[in-house]
């Protein structure tokens, strides 16, 4: 099923015709790990040919529903490719079913449990990403060995958990306004006991208050202290929690590809 926009052709609305403007395609597949059907929104680069020889890097986008971040991040990918600041890439938007369940690990904080009763499923979701989603994408699309994960807010918490616990799962991480306050910052507190690995990581935070800004900076410092980690911490004080993702993703994809 295609992800569609509508283009109106003609001036006289009584005789106007419309044709679909195809932004990407939507695929659904069954996850045995999550025991549910998951939806993917996929943007393919210009010139992509299923039977061709060219293979492409993949950008995995959390909060990737059409009414969340898929459309505007696809625009960034298309534009940066057009101006040759990003190699032609496949964008895979992972549509949400229950982001509070999927993006959080169990918490000991009673208020968090009461406010977010379905939480605590990140370990399962990480297995889904690694054992089902990535193999599915590799099987159905012409991919190469380069992969990037983009996550913001609770999605940034999940991306932080992956880069700290399973750093080799992706080559690149774009972590925006991560909700590291979760479970009294327990993820940061255990970071010293977690495995090291190689990855490029872009961490961004806006003007979002001490609870968001200080843990993001701390995460960046922890990662910079690890051998094999290439890290860029980007404070964006002109942005808020609601506005930051677009600008941060633009800057992150430039930096990951050597554009200063």
Short mmCIF file of C-alpha atoms in Angstrom, two decimals:
data_model
loop_
_atom_site.label_atom_id
_atom_site.label_comp_id
_atom_site.label_asym_id
_atom_site.label_seq_id
_atom_site.Cartn_x
_atom_site.Cartn_y
_atom_site.Cartn_z
CA UNK A 1 0.00 0.00 0.00
CA UNK A 2 1.42 3.38 -0.98
CA UNK A 3 1.77 6.45 1.22
CA UNK A 4 0.00 9.08 -0.87
CA UNK A 5 -0.32 12.82 -1.19
CA UNK A 6 -2.74 14.41 -3.67
CA UNK A 7 -1.71 16.83 -6.41
CA UNK A 8 -4.36 19.00 -8.07
CA UNK A 9 -3.73 19.72 -11.74
CA UNK A 10 -5.51 22.63 -13.39
CA UNK A 11 -6.94 26.00 -12.37
CA UNK A 12 -10.66 25.56 -12.97
CA UNK A 13 -11.76 23.39 -10.06
CA UNK A 14 -14.81 22.20 -11.95
CA UNK A 15 -12.55 20.43 -14.45
CA UNK A 16 -9.56 19.69 -12.22
CA UNK A 17 -8.12 16.20 -12.17
CA UNK A 18 -6.12 14.59 -9.41
CA UNK A 19 -3.38 12.03 -9.53
CA UNK A 20 -1.67 10.31 -6.59
CA UNK A 21 1.73 11.63 -5.53
CA UNK A 22 3.52 8.59 -4.11
CA UNK A 23 5.87 9.33 -1.24
CA UNK A 24 6.67 5.75 -0.31
CA UNK A 25 5.14 2.41 0.41
CA UNK A 26 3.59 0.76 3.44
CA UNK A 27 4.27 -2.84 4.39
CA UNK A 28 2.89 -4.97 7.21
CA UNK A 29 4.41 -8.09 8.65
CA UNK A 30 3.71 -10.35 11.58
CA UNK A 31 6.09 -10.32 14.54
CA UNK A 32 6.29 -13.50 16.57
CA UNK A 33 8.37 -11.75 19.23
CA UNK A 34 5.78 -9.00 19.79
CA UNK A 35 2.85 -11.24 18.88
CA UNK A 36 1.29 -8.59 16.67
CA UNK A 37 1.33 -7.16 13.15
CA UNK A 38 3.68 -4.22 12.65
CA UNK A 39 3.47 -1.52 9.99
CA UNK A 40 6.44 -0.03 8.16
CA UNK A 41 6.46 3.13 6.06
CA UNK A 42 9.30 3.00 3.55
CA UNK A 43 10.86 5.78 1.46
CA UNK A 44 13.05 4.56 -1.39
CA UNK A 45 15.67 6.81 -3.01
CA UNK A 46 15.29 8.12 -6.54
CA UNK A 47 16.42 5.49 -9.03
CA UNK A 48 15.94 2.58 -6.65
CA UNK A 49 15.41 -0.62 -8.63
CA UNK A 50 14.51 -3.90 -6.92
CA UNK A 51 16.41 -5.82 -9.59
CA UNK A 52 19.40 -3.47 -9.70
CA UNK A 53 22.88 -3.94 -8.33
CA UNK A 54 23.13 -0.85 -6.12
CA UNK A 55 22.74 -1.35 -2.38
CA UNK A 56 21.74 1.40 0.02
CA UNK A 57 22.22 2.38 3.66
CA UNK A 58 19.10 2.17 5.82
CA UNK A 59 17.80 4.77 8.25
CA UNK A 60 15.42 3.32 10.84
CA UNK A 61 13.01 5.87 12.30
CA UNK A 62 11.20 5.33 15.58
CA UNK A 63 7.82 7.09 15.79
CA UNK A 64 7.64 6.40 12.07
CA UNK A 65 3.90 6.55 11.49
CA UNK A 66 2.63 8.74 8.65
CA UNK A 67 1.00 11.08 11.19
CA UNK A 68 4.16 11.23 13.32
CA UNK A 69 7.65 11.78 11.88
CA UNK A 70 7.87 9.75 8.68
CA UNK A 71 6.86 12.41 6.16
CA UNK A 72 9.08 15.25 7.36
CA UNK A 73 12.11 12.99 7.92
CA UNK A 74 11.61 11.55 4.42
CA UNK A 75 11.78 15.14 3.17
CA UNK A 76 15.11 15.68 4.93
CA UNK A 77 16.51 12.46 3.47
CA UNK A 78 15.36 13.42 -0.04
CA UNK A 79 16.72 16.97 0.22
CA UNK A 80 20.12 16.03 1.66
CA UNK A 81 20.45 13.38 -1.05
CA UNK A 82 19.55 15.91 -3.73
CA UNK A 83 22.25 18.35 -2.56
CA UNK A 84 24.74 15.47 -2.21
CA UNK A 85 25.18 15.72 1.55
CA UNK A 86 23.76 12.24 2.13
CA UNK A 87 24.17 9.10 0.04
CA UNK A 88 20.93 7.76 -1.46
CA UNK A 89 19.30 5.95 1.46
CA UNK A 90 16.29 3.86 2.38
CA UNK A 91 14.15 5.28 5.20
CA UNK A 92 12.13 2.80 7.25
CA UNK A 93 9.55 4.38 9.53
CA UNK A 94 8.41 2.02 12.28
CA UNK A 95 4.77 2.84 13.01
CA UNK A 96 3.79 2.72 16.66
CA UNK A 97 1.43 0.34 18.38
CA UNK A 98 2.27 1.33 21.98
CA UNK A 99 5.37 3.50 22.20
CA UNK A 100 5.23 3.71 26.01
CA UNK A 101 5.41 -0.07 26.15
CA UNK A 102 8.03 -0.52 23.44
CA UNK A 103 10.44 2.30 24.28
CA UNK A 104 10.76 1.88 28.07
CA UNK A 105 12.42 -0.63 30.36
CA UNK A 106 10.75 -1.54 33.68
CA UNK A 107 10.69 1.23 36.26
CA UNK A 108 10.76 1.14 40.04
CA UNK A 109 9.02 4.53 40.29
CA UNK A 110 5.41 4.05 41.41
CA UNK A 111 4.19 7.26 39.74
CA UNK A 112 5.68 6.19 36.41
CA UNK A 113 3.96 2.82 36.71
CA UNK A 114 0.65 4.55 37.45
CA UNK A 115 1.02 7.12 34.67
CA UNK A 116 2.30 4.58 32.11
CA UNK A 117 0.69 1.22 33.01
CA UNK A 118 1.82 -0.63 29.86
CA UNK A 119 5.52 0.23 30.17
CA UNK A 120 8.53 -2.04 30.44
CA UNK A 121 8.72 -3.76 27.05
CA UNK A 122 11.92 -2.34 25.58
CA UNK A 123 13.90 -5.58 25.87
CA UNK A 124 11.30 -7.34 23.75
CA UNK A 125 11.16 -4.49 21.25
CA UNK A 126 14.95 -4.44 20.91
CA UNK A 127 14.85 -8.17 20.13
CA UNK A 128 12.19 -7.42 17.53
CA UNK A 129 14.40 -4.77 15.91
CA UNK A 130 17.45 -7.03 15.85
CA UNK A 131 15.98 -10.45 15.10
CA UNK A 132 12.95 -9.63 12.95
CA UNK A 133 12.84 -6.09 11.58
CA UNK A 134 16.41 -5.72 10.34
CA UNK A 135 16.42 -9.17 8.68
CA UNK A 136 13.03 -8.40 7.09
CA UNK A 137 14.33 -5.13 5.62
CA UNK A 138 17.53 -6.78 4.42
CA UNK A 139 15.52 -9.52 2.74
CA UNK A 140 12.99 -7.26 1.02
CA UNK A 141 15.17 -4.27 0.02
CA UNK A 142 18.58 -3.71 -1.53
CA UNK A 143 20.51 -2.75 1.60
CA UNK A 144 24.19 -2.46 2.42
CA UNK A 145 25.87 -2.83 5.81
CA UNK A 146 25.29 0.74 7.07
CA UNK A 147 22.36 1.38 9.39
CA UNK A 148 21.22 4.41 11.38
CA UNK A 149 18.65 4.63 14.18
CA UNK A 150 16.76 7.87 14.89
CA UNK A 151 14.81 8.30 18.14
CA UNK A 152 13.40 11.26 20.04
CA UNK A 153 12.01 11.60 23.58
CA UNK A 154 10.99 8.07 24.67
CA UNK A 155 12.39 6.97 21.31
CA UNK A 156 15.63 8.67 22.36
CA UNK A 157 15.53 6.67 25.59
CA UNK A 158 15.26 3.47 23.56
CA UNK A 159 18.08 4.54 21.23
CA UNK A 160 20.21 5.34 24.31
CA UNK A 161 19.47 1.91 25.78
CA UNK A 162 20.51 0.22 22.53
CA UNK A 163 23.74 2.18 22.07
CA UNK A 164 24.73 1.48 25.69
CA UNK A 165 23.70 -2.19 25.84
CA UNK A 166 23.98 -3.33 22.20
CA UNK A 167 26.19 -0.75 20.47
CA UNK A 168 26.89 -2.93 17.43
CA UNK A 169 23.20 -3.19 16.48
CA UNK A 170 23.46 0.01 14.39
CA UNK A 171 26.43 1.87 12.93
CA UNK A 172 24.94 5.30 13.67
CA UNK A 173 22.61 6.71 16.30
CA UNK A 174 20.67 9.97 16.27
CA UNK A 175 19.45 10.52 19.83
CA UNK A 176 17.27 13.60 20.29
CA UNK A 177 15.93 14.85 23.63
CA UNK A 178 16.21 11.41 25.26
CA UNK A 179 13.92 10.78 28.24
CA UNK A 180 16.81 9.63 30.42
CA UNK A 181 14.93 10.75 33.53
CA UNK A 182 13.06 7.44 33.25
CA UNK A 183 13.42 5.24 36.36
CA UNK A 184 15.46 7.93 38.15
CA UNK A 185 18.15 7.92 35.42
CA UNK A 186 18.98 4.28 36.11
CA UNK A 187 20.24 3.73 32.55
CA UNK A 188 22.97 6.32 33.02
CA UNK A 189 23.83 4.96 36.46
CA UNK A 190 24.56 1.47 35.10
CA UNK A 191 26.35 2.68 31.97
CA UNK A 192 29.81 1.95 33.38
CA UNK A 193 28.98 -1.76 33.61
CA UNK A 194 27.75 -2.05 30.02
CA UNK A 195 29.73 -3.29 26.99
CA UNK A 196 31.77 -1.01 24.77
CA UNK A 197 31.56 -0.93 20.99
CA UNK A 198 32.05 1.17 17.88
CA UNK A 199 29.43 3.61 16.60
CA UNK A 200 28.87 7.21 15.59
CA UNK A 201 26.40 8.98 17.89
CA UNK A 202 24.75 12.40 17.55
CA UNK A 203 23.06 13.61 20.75
CA UNK A 204 20.90 16.73 20.68
CA UNK A 205 18.77 18.53 23.25
CA UNK A 206 16.90 21.82 23.18
CA UNK A 207 15.87 24.30 25.83
CA UNK A 208 13.96 21.67 27.77
CA UNK A 209 14.88 22.15 31.41
CA UNK A 210 17.40 20.57 33.72
CA UNK A 211 15.65 17.18 33.78
CA UNK A 212 16.22 16.77 30.02
CA UNK A 213 19.34 18.81 29.33
CA UNK A 214 21.75 17.52 31.99
CA UNK A 215 21.18 13.78 31.36
CA UNK A 216 21.61 14.30 27.59
CA UNK A 217 24.94 15.99 28.21
CA UNK A 218 25.92 13.25 30.64
CA UNK A 219 25.10 10.58 28.05
CA UNK A 220 27.28 12.34 25.53
CA UNK A 221 30.16 12.48 28.01
CA UNK A 222 29.82 8.80 28.88
CA UNK A 223 29.91 7.82 25.21
CA UNK A 224 32.86 10.10 24.47
CA UNK A 225 34.78 8.27 27.18
CA UNK A 226 34.43 4.96 25.36
CA UNK A 227 36.98 3.79 22.83
CA UNK A 228 35.52 3.37 19.37
CA UNK A 229 32.75 5.93 19.87
CA UNK A 230 32.54 9.01 17.64
CA UNK A 231 30.24 11.45 19.40
CA UNK A 232 28.80 14.89 18.70
CA UNK A 233 26.80 16.64 21.43
CA UNK A 234 24.61 19.38 19.94
CA UNK A 235 22.77 21.74 22.30
CA UNK A 236 20.06 23.53 20.32
CA UNK A 237 18.77 26.22 22.71
CA UNK A 238 16.54 27.75 20.03
CA UNK A 239 14.48 24.53 19.97
CA UNK A 240 11.92 23.10 22.39
CA UNK A 241 10.90 19.49 22.97
CA UNK A 242 8.17 19.92 20.35
CA UNK A 243 10.29 21.59 17.66
CA UNK A 244 13.73 19.97 17.95
CA UNK A 245 13.53 16.76 15.92
CA UNK A 246 13.48 18.20 12.41
CA UNK A 247 16.47 20.51 12.88
CA UNK A 248 18.39 17.93 14.91
CA UNK A 249 17.86 15.18 12.33
CA UNK A 250 19.00 17.49 9.54
CA UNK A 251 22.20 18.41 11.39
CA UNK A 252 22.79 14.81 12.50
CA UNK A 253 22.58 13.30 9.03
CA UNK A 254 24.95 15.99 7.75
CA UNK A 255 27.46 15.29 10.52
CA UNK A 256 27.26 11.53 10.12
CA UNK A 257 28.24 11.98 6.49
CA UNK A 258 31.12 14.36 7.06
CA UNK A 259 29.34 17.69 6.45
CA UNK A 260 30.29 20.31 9.03
#
